[in-house]
Amino acid sequence: DQQVKQNSPSLSVQEGRISILNCDYTNSMFDYFLWYKKYPAEGPTFLISISSIKDKNEDGRFTVFLNKSAKHLSLHIVPSQPGDSAVYFCAASGDNFNKFYFGSGTKLNVKP
Amino acid sequence: NAGVMQNPRHLVRRRGQEARLRCSPMKGHSHVYWYRQLPEEGLKFMVYLQKENIIDESGMPKERFSAEFPKEGPSILRIQQVVRGDSAAYFCASSLNRGQETQYFGPGTRLLVL
């Protein structure tokens, strides 16, 4: 039962351009959403989060947008840098934060 | 401030043996989550523990898997009588509190069952 889905397994972007990574979810009870970045042979690293009471959260080059009616969130990276090349996971949790559901990841390649 | 530590980083077991994976959370963190990542898949929640308590184990297989987080020492994920399908990367994450707190992940333990 895949409650969080990332339908694009990979994305290739030119350095300096915008990277847009998408994520869909099915459970309307999800209350908190996060994005993680993962390099090979390492654990995921937290990037940015958003609560369901907001529709946008920004941190430097990273912005997360939440569309609750569409059950969709996206991560924008502007401008993209080669060091951003990694696998990006979105995750979601209900308001008890007992468990977090992860998408299958999108592999971003930023070309110099 | 040391991050989340996991050991071993790599573990090879033969079918039927036991695997013990250890996770030392960040200093001061009393909440630990365990996840499993199969090849080409995302992370799947297994269990959420606080010190001496299992809060949510709904993602853990009913048989052969157990987890603990004692008052002293690391959290342990134990897999008895391993099978080839247990081969995966196992990550733990710790947080200071429950709630909208950042989870910090360890580097993972890669288990290979021969």
Short mmCIF file of C-alpha atoms in Angstrom, two decimals:
data_model
loop_
_atom_site.label_atom_id
_atom_site.label_comp_id
_atom_site.label_asym_id
_atom_site.label_seq_id
_atom_site.Cartn_x
_atom_site.Cartn_y
_atom_site.Cartn_z
CA ASP A 1 0.00 0.00 0.00
CA GLN A 2 1.97 2.92 -1.36
CA GLN A 3 0.56 6.01 0.36
CA VAL A 4 3.31 8.32 -0.86
CA LYS A 5 4.31 8.17 -4.50
CA GLN A 6 7.08 9.68 -6.52
CA ASN A 7 6.26 8.84 -10.10
CA SER A 8 9.44 10.12 -11.69
CA PRO A 9 12.35 7.80 -10.92
CA SER A 10 14.83 10.25 -12.42
CA LEU A 11 15.24 13.86 -13.49
CA SER A 12 18.03 15.56 -15.39
CA VAL A 13 18.51 19.33 -15.22
CA GLN A 14 21.11 21.79 -16.43
CA GLU A 15 23.14 23.64 -13.83
CA GLY A 16 21.55 27.00 -12.99
CA ARG A 17 18.07 25.92 -14.01
CA ILE A 18 15.15 25.01 -11.77
CA SER A 19 14.66 21.44 -10.57
CA ILE A 20 11.09 20.45 -9.74
CA LEU A 21 10.53 17.18 -7.93
CA ASN A 22 6.99 15.95 -7.42
CA CYS A 23 5.27 13.81 -4.86
CA ASP A 24 1.67 12.60 -4.49
CA TYR A 25 -0.05 11.10 -1.48
CA THR A 26 -3.31 9.33 -0.92
CA ASN A 27 -3.99 9.71 2.80
CA SER A 28 -5.86 12.93 3.61
CA MET A 29 -4.91 12.49 7.28
CA PHE A 30 -1.28 13.27 6.60
CA ASP A 31 -0.33 16.38 8.48
CA TYR A 32 3.35 16.89 7.99
CA PHE A 33 5.54 16.51 4.93
CA LEU A 34 9.28 16.38 4.49
CA TRP A 35 11.93 16.14 1.81
CA TYR A 36 15.17 14.27 2.26
CA LYS A 37 18.28 14.07 0.12
CA LYS A 38 20.35 10.91 -0.06
CA TYR A 39 23.80 10.22 -1.45
CA PRO A 40 24.93 6.65 -2.20
CA ALA A 41 26.07 4.67 0.85
CA GLU A 42 24.82 7.38 3.23
CA GLY A 43 21.67 7.92 5.23
CA PRO A 44 19.05 10.45 4.13
CA THR A 45 19.63 14.06 5.14
CA PHE A 46 16.71 16.31 6.04
CA LEU A 47 16.16 19.20 3.61
CA ILE A 48 12.91 20.96 4.29
CA SER A 49 9.47 20.31 5.74
CA ILE A 50 5.98 21.75 5.62
CA SER A 51 2.96 21.48 7.85
CA SER A 52 -0.49 20.97 6.38
CA ILE A 53 -1.57 24.42 7.62
CA LYS A 54 0.80 26.01 5.12
CA ASP A 55 1.04 25.87 1.36
CA LYS A 56 4.62 27.01 0.96
CA ASN A 57 7.86 26.90 2.87
CA GLU A 58 11.15 28.33 1.68
CA ASP A 59 14.73 27.80 2.83
CA GLY A 60 17.42 29.29 0.65
CA ARG A 61 17.40 27.62 -2.74
CA PHE A 62 14.78 25.09 -1.63
CA THR A 63 11.03 25.70 -1.65
CA VAL A 64 8.34 23.16 -0.89
CA PHE A 65 4.79 23.68 -2.14
CA LEU A 66 1.80 21.82 -0.77
CA ASN A 67 -1.53 21.48 -2.57
CA LYS A 68 -3.81 19.71 -0.13
CA SER A 69 -6.81 19.52 -2.44
CA ALA A 70 -4.70 17.72 -5.04
CA LYS A 71 -2.74 15.78 -2.40
CA HIS A 72 0.41 16.89 -4.10
CA LEU A 73 3.65 18.44 -3.00
CA SER A 74 6.67 19.56 -4.89
CA LEU A 75 10.23 20.60 -4.16
CA HIS A 76 11.77 23.41 -6.19
CA ILE A 77 15.53 23.89 -6.27
CA VAL A 78 16.67 27.18 -7.76
CA PRO A 79 19.31 27.49 -9.05
CA SER A 80 20.30 23.85 -9.36
CA GLN A 81 23.93 22.97 -8.69
CA PRO A 82 25.92 19.83 -9.56
CA GLY A 83 26.24 19.10 -5.83
CA ASP A 84 22.46 18.73 -5.71
CA SER A 85 22.77 15.50 -7.69
CA ALA A 86 21.34 12.84 -5.35
CA VAL A 87 18.20 10.84 -4.70
CA TYR A 88 15.37 12.88 -3.20
CA PHE A 89 12.70 11.30 -1.03
CA CYS A 90 9.46 12.86 0.07
CA ALA A 91 7.89 11.62 3.30
CA ALA A 92 4.64 12.17 5.18
CA SER A 93 3.27 11.63 8.65
CA GLY A 94 0.00 11.91 10.49
CA ASP A 95 -0.36 14.21 13.48
CA ASN A 96 0.84 11.58 15.94
CA PHE A 97 4.25 11.34 14.20
CA ASN A 98 4.45 7.66 15.08
CA LYS A 99 5.41 6.62 11.59
CA PHE A 100 6.63 8.22 8.43
CA TYR A 101 5.78 7.07 4.92
CA PHE A 102 8.42 7.53 2.23
CA GLY A 103 8.14 7.72 -1.52
CA SER A 104 10.38 5.60 -3.73
CA GLY A 105 12.68 8.49 -4.56
CA THR A 106 13.66 10.58 -7.57
CA LYS A 107 17.25 10.56 -8.74
CA LEU A 108 18.26 14.10 -9.70
CA ASN A 109 21.20 14.67 -12.01
CA VAL A 110 22.36 18.26 -12.38
CA LYS A 111 24.61 18.59 -15.40
CA PRO A 112 27.42 21.17 -15.33
CA ASN B 1 28.42 16.38 18.46
CA ALA B 2 28.46 12.90 17.01
CA GLY B 3 25.67 12.01 14.64
CA VAL B 4 23.62 8.84 14.59
CA MET B 5 25.91 5.83 14.59
CA GLN B 6 25.04 2.45 13.18
CA ASN B 7 27.10 -0.68 13.31
CA PRO B 8 28.08 -2.75 11.64
CA ARG B 9 28.00 -0.88 8.33
CA HIS B 10 28.02 -4.15 6.45
CA LEU B 11 26.84 -7.52 7.69
CA VAL B 12 26.92 -10.84 5.87
CA ARG B 13 24.90 -13.72 7.22
CA ARG B 14 23.99 -17.17 5.96
CA ARG B 15 20.37 -18.25 5.84
CA GLY B 16 19.15 -19.28 9.28
CA GLN B 17 21.63 -17.16 11.23
CA GLU B 18 20.78 -14.18 13.40
CA ALA B 19 21.49 -10.57 12.53
CA ARG B 20 21.88 -7.85 15.17
CA LEU B 21 21.91 -4.25 14.02
CA ARG B 22 22.83 -1.48 16.42
CA CYS B 23 21.87 2.16 16.42
CA SER B 24 23.25 4.80 18.76
CA PRO B 25 21.10 7.93 18.53
CA MET B 26 22.40 11.44 18.70
CA LYS B 27 23.24 12.63 22.18
CA GLY B 28 20.12 13.58 24.06
CA HIS B 29 17.76 11.95 21.58
CA SER B 30 15.31 9.49 23.09
CA HIS B 31 13.25 8.67 19.99
CA VAL B 32 14.42 6.09 17.46
CA TYR B 33 12.87 4.94 14.19
CA TRP B 34 14.00 1.95 12.11
CA TYR B 35 13.49 1.75 8.36
CA ARG B 36 14.29 -0.84 5.72
CA GLN B 37 15.21 -0.03 2.13
CA LEU B 38 15.05 -2.76 -0.46
CA PRO B 39 17.01 -2.26 -3.69
CA GLU B 40 15.47 0.38 -5.96
CA GLU B 41 12.76 1.18 -3.40
CA GLY B 42 12.07 3.84 -0.83
CA LEU B 43 12.41 3.55 2.90
CA LYS B 44 9.74 1.49 4.65
CA PHE B 45 8.92 2.26 8.26
CA MET B 46 9.45 -0.66 10.60
CA VAL B 47 9.27 0.47 14.22
CA TYR B 48 9.28 3.55 16.44
CA LEU B 49 10.72 3.32 19.94
CA GLN B 50 11.31 5.55 22.88
CA LYS B 51 13.57 4.57 25.74
CA GLU B 52 12.33 1.21 27.05
CA ASN B 53 9.10 1.43 25.06
CA ILE B 54 7.90 0.30 21.67
CA ILE B 55 5.48 2.97 20.48
CA ASP B 56 4.57 1.69 17.02
CA GLU B 57 5.73 -1.58 15.47
CA SER B 58 3.11 -1.79 12.76
CA GLY B 59 5.75 -1.90 10.02
CA MET B 60 7.65 -4.80 11.49
CA PRO B 61 7.12 -8.36 10.21
CA LYS B 62 5.28 -10.38 12.82
CA GLU B 63 7.85 -13.15 12.95
CA ARG B 64 11.62 -13.21 13.32
CA PHE B 65 11.98 -9.43 13.80
CA SER B 66 12.25 -7.64 17.12
CA ALA B 67 13.52 -4.29 18.33
CA GLU B 68 14.46 -2.76 21.62
CA PHE B 69 15.77 0.52 22.97
CA PRO B 70 17.00 -0.05 26.51
CA LYS B 71 17.51 2.61 29.13
CA GLU B 72 21.25 2.36 28.58
CA GLY B 73 22.95 1.51 25.34
CA PRO B 74 22.01 1.47 21.69
CA SER B 75 18.78 0.45 20.05
CA ILE B 76 18.96 -3.06 18.62
CA LEU B 77 17.10 -4.48 15.63
CA ARG B 78 17.27 -8.24 15.73
CA ILE B 79 16.44 -10.55 12.87
CA GLN B 80 16.32 -14.23 13.67
CA GLN B 81 16.71 -17.04 11.11
CA VAL B 82 17.48 -14.65 8.30
CA VAL B 83 16.30 -15.39 4.76
CA ARG B 84 17.54 -14.01 1.44
CA GLY B 85 14.60 -11.59 1.32
CA ASP B 86 15.95 -9.85 4.42
CA SER B 87 18.87 -8.52 2.36
CA ALA B 88 18.44 -4.75 2.44
CA ALA B 89 19.79 -1.54 3.88
CA TYR B 90 18.51 -0.85 7.38
CA PHE B 91 18.50 2.74 8.55
CA CYS B 92 17.77 4.15 11.93
CA ALA B 93 16.89 7.74 12.67
CA SER B 94 16.70 9.61 15.95
CA SER B 95 14.91 12.73 17.06
CA LEU B 96 14.85 14.85 20.18
CA ASN B 97 11.11 14.67 20.64
CA ARG B 98 8.08 13.35 18.86
CA GLY B 99 6.41 15.81 16.57
CA GLN B 100 7.69 18.23 14.03
CA GLU B 101 11.25 17.47 14.90
CA THR B 102 13.95 16.66 12.43
CA GLN B 103 14.87 13.01 12.20
CA TYR B 104 18.59 12.48 11.84
CA PHE B 105 19.53 9.33 9.97
CA GLY B 106 22.47 7.06 10.48
CA PRO B 107 24.55 5.76 7.56
CA GLY B 108 22.72 2.45 7.50
CA THR B 109 23.64 -1.21 7.84
CA ARG B 110 23.76 -3.19 4.62
CA LEU B 111 22.69 -6.75 5.34
CA LEU B 112 23.47 -9.44 2.83
CA VAL B 113 22.05 -12.90 3.35
CA LEU B 114 23.80 -15.63 1.42
#
